[in-house]
Amino acid sequence: MRFIFVTLSVFLPNMAAAFTLNSSNDSLFRGWQNSEVTFNVNTANCPTGMDIPGLIEEAVKVWNNVPTSRVKISYNSSTSSTTFASPTTVYCETNFQGVTGADQDYVPAAAAVQPSGHYAIGGLLYLNVSGGQANISLYDRTSLLVIIAHEVGHILGLGHSQEPSALMYYNAGGKQHLTLGQDDIDGVSYLYPRNEFNGDKMMGCGLLRNSSSLPRHPSGGTFAMLMLLLLLPLFVYARLRFSVSSFIDPP
Ligand SMILES: [Zn+2]
């Protein structure tokens, strides 16, 4: 099975500082065709008391609130799956290093996307619950949110950024706040550009003219009839006044 695999491990794309796509061999990769991306969570083996669905719902807000992007991510439901699925599966892996190949002492999470054509059709997000030093139970809540939001970025189709201020910087572990950098905003807006003209919104003259549900400008005939109705009382008034004046003051 072909899939794109990324982790928080050292991965420096050979490019100028900019967002990258989560695909090294498909420059036309465009993430998910449906911009409403959802996550199913398998909480088996996850740390007791850790609200993984709640963490996901909190972490995805930064991606959902980009004004120039239409992507909407949400928690969907629980699952018992540990494999690729659409929507994306999230689960806690006890054999994290063996399954992902990432160092369980440094990498708290990993993500993989299954492509078809230029789009993602499946996603898998692994959380490290191994005996290593990067077990997610050893991180505070803010760090967990940063880690999950970073992996969600991979699921959306983004690769690593060389910008240290970006959430998608390869080393997200040291970040103290969950925020997006301009590079992240540029990346998600590139993959999921917001189209203001969808949904028949009143955002442009072209749309107004093309909408059958909106009032049209009056036609030439209608305009002439309206003007006649407005001017007729004035005409009648002027005629009456002229006639009266003629009666009082005959020439
Ligand atoms: Zn990463």
mmCIF file of C-alpha atoms and ligand atoms in Angstrom:
data_model
loop_
_atom_site.group_PDB
_atom_site.id
_atom_site.type_symbol
_atom_site.label_atom_id
_atom_site.label_comp_id
_atom_site.label_asym_id
_atom_site.label_seq_id
_atom_site.Cartn_x
_atom_site.Cartn_y
_atom_site.Cartn_z
ATOM 1 C CA MET A 1 0.000 0.000 0.000
ATOM 2 C CA ARG A 2 1.419 3.343 -1.041
ATOM 3 C CA PHE A 3 1.292 6.184 1.463
ATOM 4 C CA ILE A 4 3.078 9.338 2.453
ATOM 5 C CA PHE A 5 4.695 9.170 5.841
ATOM 6 C CA VAL A 6 5.988 12.025 7.941
ATOM 7 C CA THR A 7 7.083 12.448 11.526
ATOM 8 C CA LEU A 8 8.442 15.122 13.798
ATOM 9 C CA SER A 9 11.903 13.775 13.176
ATOM 10 C CA VAL A 10 14.591 15.728 11.375
ATOM 11 C CA PHE A 11 13.502 16.335 7.819
ATOM 12 C CA LEU A 12 14.823 19.366 6.010
ATOM 13 C CA PRO A 13 13.348 19.928 2.572
ATOM 14 C CA ASN A 14 15.877 21.238 0.085
ATOM 15 C CA MET A 15 13.932 24.385 -0.702
ATOM 16 C CA ALA A 16 13.892 28.061 0.119
ATOM 17 C CA ALA A 17 11.954 28.953 3.253
ATOM 18 C CA ALA A 18 8.332 28.247 2.400
ATOM 19 C CA PHE A 19 5.616 25.753 3.120
ATOM 20 C CA THR A 20 5.972 22.382 1.449
ATOM 21 C CA LEU A 21 3.485 19.740 0.459
ATOM 22 C CA ASN A 22 3.238 16.374 2.135
ATOM 23 C CA SER A 23 4.449 14.635 -0.984
ATOM 24 C CA SER A 24 7.959 14.391 -2.325
ATOM 25 C CA ASN A 25 7.013 12.990 -5.710
ATOM 26 C CA ASP A 26 3.775 14.726 -6.638
ATOM 27 C CA SER A 27 3.987 18.489 -7.028
ATOM 28 C CA LEU A 28 0.280 18.496 -7.908
ATOM 29 C CA PHE A 29 -0.782 16.951 -4.588
ATOM 30 C CA ARG A 30 -3.774 18.919 -3.262
ATOM 31 C CA GLY A 31 -4.648 17.342 0.062
ATOM 32 C CA TRP A 32 -8.257 16.230 0.540
ATOM 33 C CA GLN A 33 -10.741 16.829 -2.225
ATOM 34 C CA ASN A 34 -13.455 17.406 0.373
ATOM 35 C CA SER A 35 -12.322 20.304 2.530
ATOM 36 C CA GLU A 36 -14.323 19.001 5.516
ATOM 37 C CA VAL A 37 -11.780 16.644 7.099
ATOM 38 C CA THR A 38 -12.844 14.560 10.098
ATOM 39 C CA PHE A 39 -11.055 12.355 12.613
ATOM 40 C CA ASN A 40 -12.131 9.111 14.254
ATOM 41 C CA VAL A 41 -10.315 8.302 17.492
ATOM 42 C CA ASN A 42 -9.376 4.925 18.934
ATOM 43 C CA THR A 43 -8.722 5.593 22.624
ATOM 44 C CA ALA A 44 -7.609 2.038 23.463
ATOM 45 C CA ASN A 45 -4.072 2.196 24.908
ATOM 46 C CA CYS A 46 -4.263 5.987 25.302
ATOM 47 C CA PRO A 47 -3.215 7.409 28.705
ATOM 48 C CA THR A 48 -5.957 7.167 31.310
ATOM 49 C CA GLY A 49 -7.802 10.440 31.710
ATOM 50 C CA MET A 50 -6.354 12.010 28.559
ATOM 51 C CA ASP A 51 -9.222 13.383 26.468
ATOM 52 C CA ILE A 52 -7.882 12.750 22.963
ATOM 53 C CA PRO A 53 -11.098 13.825 21.149
ATOM 54 C CA GLY A 54 -11.136 17.026 23.209
ATOM 55 C CA LEU A 55 -7.488 17.707 22.409
ATOM 56 C CA ILE A 56 -8.177 17.242 18.717
ATOM 57 C CA GLU A 57 -11.172 19.569 18.766
ATOM 58 C CA GLU A 58 -9.055 22.205 20.524
ATOM 59 C CA ALA A 59 -6.003 21.715 18.329
ATOM 60 C CA VAL A 60 -7.796 21.974 14.984
ATOM 61 C CA LYS A 61 -9.186 25.445 15.734
ATOM 62 C CA VAL A 62 -6.048 27.137 14.465
ATOM 63 C CA TRP A 63 -6.528 25.504 11.064
ATOM 64 C CA ASN A 64 -10.272 26.163 10.982
ATOM 65 C CA ASN A 65 -9.864 29.872 11.657
ATOM 66 C CA VAL A 66 -7.726 30.844 8.678
ATOM 67 C CA PRO A 67 -9.849 33.431 6.817
ATOM 68 C CA THR A 68 -8.354 32.602 3.430
ATOM 69 C CA SER A 69 -8.871 28.831 3.777
ATOM 70 C CA ARG A 70 -12.115 26.874 3.522
ATOM 71 C CA VAL A 71 -10.848 23.765 5.339
ATOM 72 C CA LYS A 72 -12.940 22.604 8.300
ATOM 73 C CA ILE A 73 -11.587 19.869 10.551
ATOM 74 C CA SER A 74 -13.511 18.162 13.323
ATOM 75 C CA TYR A 75 -13.689 15.126 15.567
ATOM 76 C CA ASN A 76 -16.155 12.640 14.099
ATOM 77 C CA SER A 77 -16.576 9.604 16.360
ATOM 78 C CA SER A 78 -14.840 6.808 18.225
ATOM 79 C CA THR A 79 -13.379 3.869 16.344
ATOM 80 C CA SER A 80 -11.585 0.589 16.980
ATOM 81 C CA SER A 81 -9.487 0.946 13.836
ATOM 82 C CA THR A 82 -5.704 1.257 13.742
ATOM 83 C CA THR A 83 -5.433 1.489 9.973
ATOM 84 C CA PHE A 84 -5.928 4.012 7.211
ATOM 85 C CA ALA A 85 -9.420 5.300 6.913
ATOM 86 C CA SER A 86 -11.387 8.135 5.513
ATOM 87 C CA PRO A 87 -11.984 10.009 7.756
ATOM 88 C CA THR A 88 -8.601 9.853 9.400
ATOM 89 C CA THR A 89 -7.909 7.362 12.179
ATOM 90 C CA VAL A 90 -6.135 8.516 15.346
ATOM 91 C CA TYR A 91 -4.834 5.916 17.775
ATOM 92 C CA CYS A 92 -2.253 5.336 20.517
ATOM 93 C CA GLU A 93 0.595 3.033 19.459
ATOM 94 C CA THR A 94 2.501 1.130 22.141
ATOM 95 C CA ASN A 95 5.124 -0.093 19.657
ATOM 96 C CA PHE A 96 5.605 3.371 18.188
ATOM 97 C CA GLN A 97 9.209 2.971 17.031
ATOM 98 C CA GLY A 98 8.630 -0.463 15.574
ATOM 99 C CA VAL A 99 5.549 0.599 13.633
ATOM 100 C CA THR A 100 6.556 4.085 12.458
ATOM 101 C CA GLY A 101 10.348 3.799 12.419
ATOM 102 C CA ALA A 102 10.574 7.052 14.382
ATOM 103 C CA ASP A 103 12.697 7.338 17.530
ATOM 104 C CA GLN A 104 10.328 6.783 20.443
ATOM 105 C CA ASP A 105 12.542 8.941 22.699
ATOM 106 C CA TYR A 106 12.179 12.052 20.501
ATOM 107 C CA VAL A 107 9.052 11.712 18.402
ATOM 108 C CA PRO A 108 5.687 11.998 20.212
ATOM 109 C CA ALA A 109 3.484 11.545 17.150
ATOM 110 C CA ALA A 110 3.512 10.740 13.467
ATOM 111 C CA ALA A 111 1.128 11.059 10.569
ATOM 112 C CA ALA A 112 0.649 9.343 7.249
ATOM 113 C CA VAL A 113 -1.587 10.082 4.301
ATOM 114 C CA GLN A 114 -2.769 7.644 1.679
ATOM 115 C CA PRO A 115 -3.018 9.327 -1.731
ATOM 116 C CA SER A 116 -5.035 8.497 -4.818
ATOM 117 C CA GLY A 117 -4.281 10.615 -7.819
ATOM 118 C CA HIS A 118 -3.495 14.062 -6.522
ATOM 119 C CA TYR A 119 -5.739 13.772 -3.461
ATOM 120 C CA ALA A 120 -5.628 12.140 -0.043
ATOM 121 C CA ILE A 121 -8.177 9.383 0.499
ATOM 122 C CA GLY A 122 -7.022 8.128 3.903
ATOM 123 C CA GLY A 123 -5.158 9.333 6.941
ATOM 124 C CA LEU A 124 -3.529 7.814 10.017
ATOM 125 C CA LEU A 125 -2.254 9.678 13.050
ATOM 126 C CA TYR A 126 -0.109 7.729 15.520
ATOM 127 C CA LEU A 127 0.326 8.873 19.116
ATOM 128 C CA ASN A 128 3.401 7.575 20.944
ATOM 129 C CA VAL A 129 2.464 5.616 24.070
ATOM 130 C CA SER A 130 5.585 3.461 24.065
ATOM 131 C CA GLY A 131 8.127 3.111 26.856
ATOM 132 C CA GLY A 132 10.233 5.880 25.294
ATOM 133 C CA GLN A 133 10.903 9.418 26.485
ATOM 134 C CA ALA A 134 8.481 10.926 23.972
ATOM 135 C CA ASN A 135 5.424 9.129 25.332
ATOM 136 C CA ILE A 136 2.565 11.646 25.068
ATOM 137 C CA SER A 137 1.728 11.194 28.751
ATOM 138 C CA LEU A 138 4.978 13.073 29.517
ATOM 139 C CA TYR A 139 3.865 16.293 27.748
ATOM 140 C CA ASP A 140 1.794 19.164 29.136
ATOM 141 C CA ARG A 141 -1.518 20.113 27.536
ATOM 142 C CA THR A 142 -0.127 22.987 25.452
ATOM 143 C CA SER A 143 2.614 20.797 24.037
ATOM 144 C CA LEU A 144 0.078 18.095 23.199
ATOM 145 C CA LEU A 145 -2.071 20.628 21.358
ATOM 146 C CA VAL A 146 0.950 21.823 19.366
ATOM 147 C CA ILE A 147 1.959 18.245 18.553
ATOM 148 C CA ILE A 148 -1.538 17.248 17.419
ATOM 149 C CA ALA A 149 -2.062 20.447 15.401
ATOM 150 C CA HIS A 150 1.294 19.851 13.688
ATOM 151 C CA GLU A 151 0.283 16.308 12.745
ATOM 152 C CA VAL A 152 -3.102 17.536 11.564
ATOM 153 C CA GLY A 153 -1.163 19.849 9.229
ATOM 154 C CA HIS A 154 0.487 16.776 7.727
ATOM 155 C CA ILE A 155 -2.883 15.053 7.384
ATOM 156 C CA LEU A 156 -4.160 18.125 5.532
ATOM 157 C CA GLY A 157 -1.330 17.701 3.059
ATOM 158 C CA LEU A 158 1.406 20.002 4.310
ATOM 159 C CA GLY A 159 5.033 18.990 4.693
ATOM 160 C CA HIS A 160 7.652 20.645 6.857
ATOM 161 C CA SER A 161 8.554 24.318 6.749
ATOM 162 C CA GLN A 162 11.999 25.795 7.211
ATOM 163 C CA GLU A 163 10.463 28.772 9.019
ATOM 164 C CA PRO A 164 11.047 28.347 12.775
ATOM 165 C CA SER A 165 7.909 30.416 13.473
ATOM 166 C CA ALA A 166 5.744 27.988 11.523
ATOM 167 C CA LEU A 167 3.726 25.291 13.257
ATOM 168 C CA MET A 168 4.892 23.022 10.448
ATOM 169 C CA TYR A 169 8.545 23.616 11.338
ATOM 170 C CA TYR A 170 10.064 20.165 11.575
ATOM 171 C CA ASN A 171 10.723 20.572 15.302
ATOM 172 C CA ALA A 172 7.431 21.608 16.846
ATOM 173 C CA GLY A 173 8.338 20.226 20.239
ATOM 174 C CA GLY A 174 9.780 23.455 21.633
ATOM 175 C CA LYS A 175 6.810 25.688 20.917
ATOM 176 C CA GLN A 176 5.131 27.329 23.923
ATOM 177 C CA HIS A 177 1.952 28.467 22.182
ATOM 178 C CA LEU A 178 -0.373 26.986 19.621
ATOM 179 C CA THR A 179 -0.418 29.461 16.761
ATOM 180 C CA LEU A 180 0.052 29.356 13.028
ATOM 181 C CA GLY A 181 2.840 31.212 11.291
ATOM 182 C CA GLN A 182 2.325 33.043 8.020
ATOM 183 C CA ASP A 183 3.932 30.110 6.275
ATOM 184 C CA ASP A 184 1.259 27.745 7.653
ATOM 185 C CA ILE A 185 -1.490 30.161 6.622
ATOM 186 C CA ASP A 186 -0.034 30.391 3.129
ATOM 187 C CA GLY A 187 0.172 26.607 2.890
ATOM 188 C CA VAL A 188 -3.366 25.772 4.002
ATOM 189 C CA SER A 189 -4.742 28.609 1.860
ATOM 190 C CA TYR A 190 -2.909 27.195 -1.130
ATOM 191 C CA LEU A 191 -4.353 23.705 -0.610
ATOM 192 C CA TYR A 192 -7.842 24.845 0.413
ATOM 193 C CA PRO A 193 -8.422 28.324 -1.007
ATOM 194 C CA ARG A 194 -11.606 29.959 0.164
ATOM 195 C CA ASN A 195 -13.953 30.844 -2.671
ATOM 196 C CA GLU A 196 -16.155 33.731 -1.616
ATOM 197 C CA PHE A 197 -18.402 33.265 -4.625
ATOM 198 C CA ASN A 198 -19.585 29.812 -3.555
ATOM 199 C CA GLY A 199 -23.083 29.556 -2.119
ATOM 200 C CA ASP A 200 -24.519 32.473 -4.091
ATOM 201 C CA LYS A 201 -23.124 35.009 -1.662
ATOM 202 C CA MET A 202 -23.597 38.652 -2.599
ATOM 203 C CA MET A 203 -19.958 39.442 -3.117
ATOM 204 C CA GLY A 204 -19.756 40.759 -6.668
ATOM 205 C CA CYS A 205 -21.568 42.533 -9.489
ATOM 206 C CA GLY A 206 -21.248 39.516 -11.795
ATOM 207 C CA LEU A 207 -22.991 37.321 -9.245
ATOM 208 C CA LEU A 208 -25.804 39.824 -8.723
ATOM 209 C CA ARG A 209 -26.524 40.010 -12.435
ATOM 210 C CA ASN A 210 -26.522 36.232 -12.783
ATOM 211 C CA SER A 211 -28.797 35.459 -9.850
ATOM 212 C CA SER A 212 -32.431 34.807 -10.768
ATOM 213 C CA SER A 213 -33.439 35.160 -7.104
ATOM 214 C CA LEU A 214 -32.342 38.758 -6.839
ATOM 215 C CA PRO A 215 -34.338 41.759 -8.141
ATOM 216 C CA ARG A 216 -33.324 42.884 -11.584
ATOM 217 C CA HIS A 217 -32.974 46.438 -12.816
ATOM 218 C CA PRO A 218 -36.229 47.641 -14.507
ATOM 219 C CA SER A 219 -36.358 47.144 -18.257
ATOM 220 C CA GLY A 220 -36.690 50.106 -20.653
ATOM 221 C CA GLY A 221 -40.456 49.602 -21.057
ATOM 222 C CA THR A 222 -41.023 49.286 -17.326
ATOM 223 C CA PHE A 223 -38.944 52.393 -16.713
ATOM 224 C CA ALA A 224 -40.980 54.427 -19.251
ATOM 225 C CA MET A 225 -44.256 53.267 -17.649
ATOM 226 C CA LEU A 226 -43.037 54.270 -14.186
ATOM 227 C CA MET A 227 -42.015 57.721 -15.407
ATOM 228 C CA LEU A 228 -45.425 58.182 -17.118
ATOM 229 C CA LEU A 229 -47.267 57.281 -13.911
ATOM 230 C CA LEU A 230 -45.136 59.749 -11.956
ATOM 231 C CA LEU A 231 -45.550 62.607 -14.461
ATOM 232 C CA LEU A 232 -49.278 62.118 -15.175
ATOM 233 C CA PRO A 233 -50.530 63.884 -11.974
ATOM 234 C CA LEU A 234 -48.241 66.832 -12.716
ATOM 235 C CA PHE A 235 -49.591 67.038 -16.245
ATOM 236 C CA VAL A 236 -53.218 66.968 -15.045
ATOM 237 C CA TYR A 237 -52.473 69.581 -12.376
ATOM 238 C CA ALA A 238 -50.799 71.870 -14.913
ATOM 239 C CA ARG A 239 -53.751 71.563 -17.324
ATOM 240 C CA LEU A 240 -56.298 72.344 -14.620
ATOM 241 C CA ARG A 241 -54.338 75.342 -13.371
ATOM 242 C CA PHE A 242 -53.941 76.663 -16.926
ATOM 243 C CA SER A 243 -57.643 76.287 -17.538
ATOM 244 C CA VAL A 244 -58.590 78.095 -14.299
ATOM 245 C CA SER A 245 -56.125 80.877 -15.021
ATOM 246 C CA SER A 246 -57.577 81.280 -18.476
ATOM 247 C CA PHE A 247 -61.088 81.566 -17.032
ATOM 248 C CA ILE A 248 -60.140 84.256 -14.487
ATOM 249 C CA ASP A 249 -57.953 86.283 -16.720
ATOM 250 C CA PRO A 250 -59.197 85.867 -20.271
ATOM 251 C CA PRO A 251 -56.777 87.208 -22.818
HETATM 252 ZN ZN ZN B 1 6.182 16.892 11.090
#
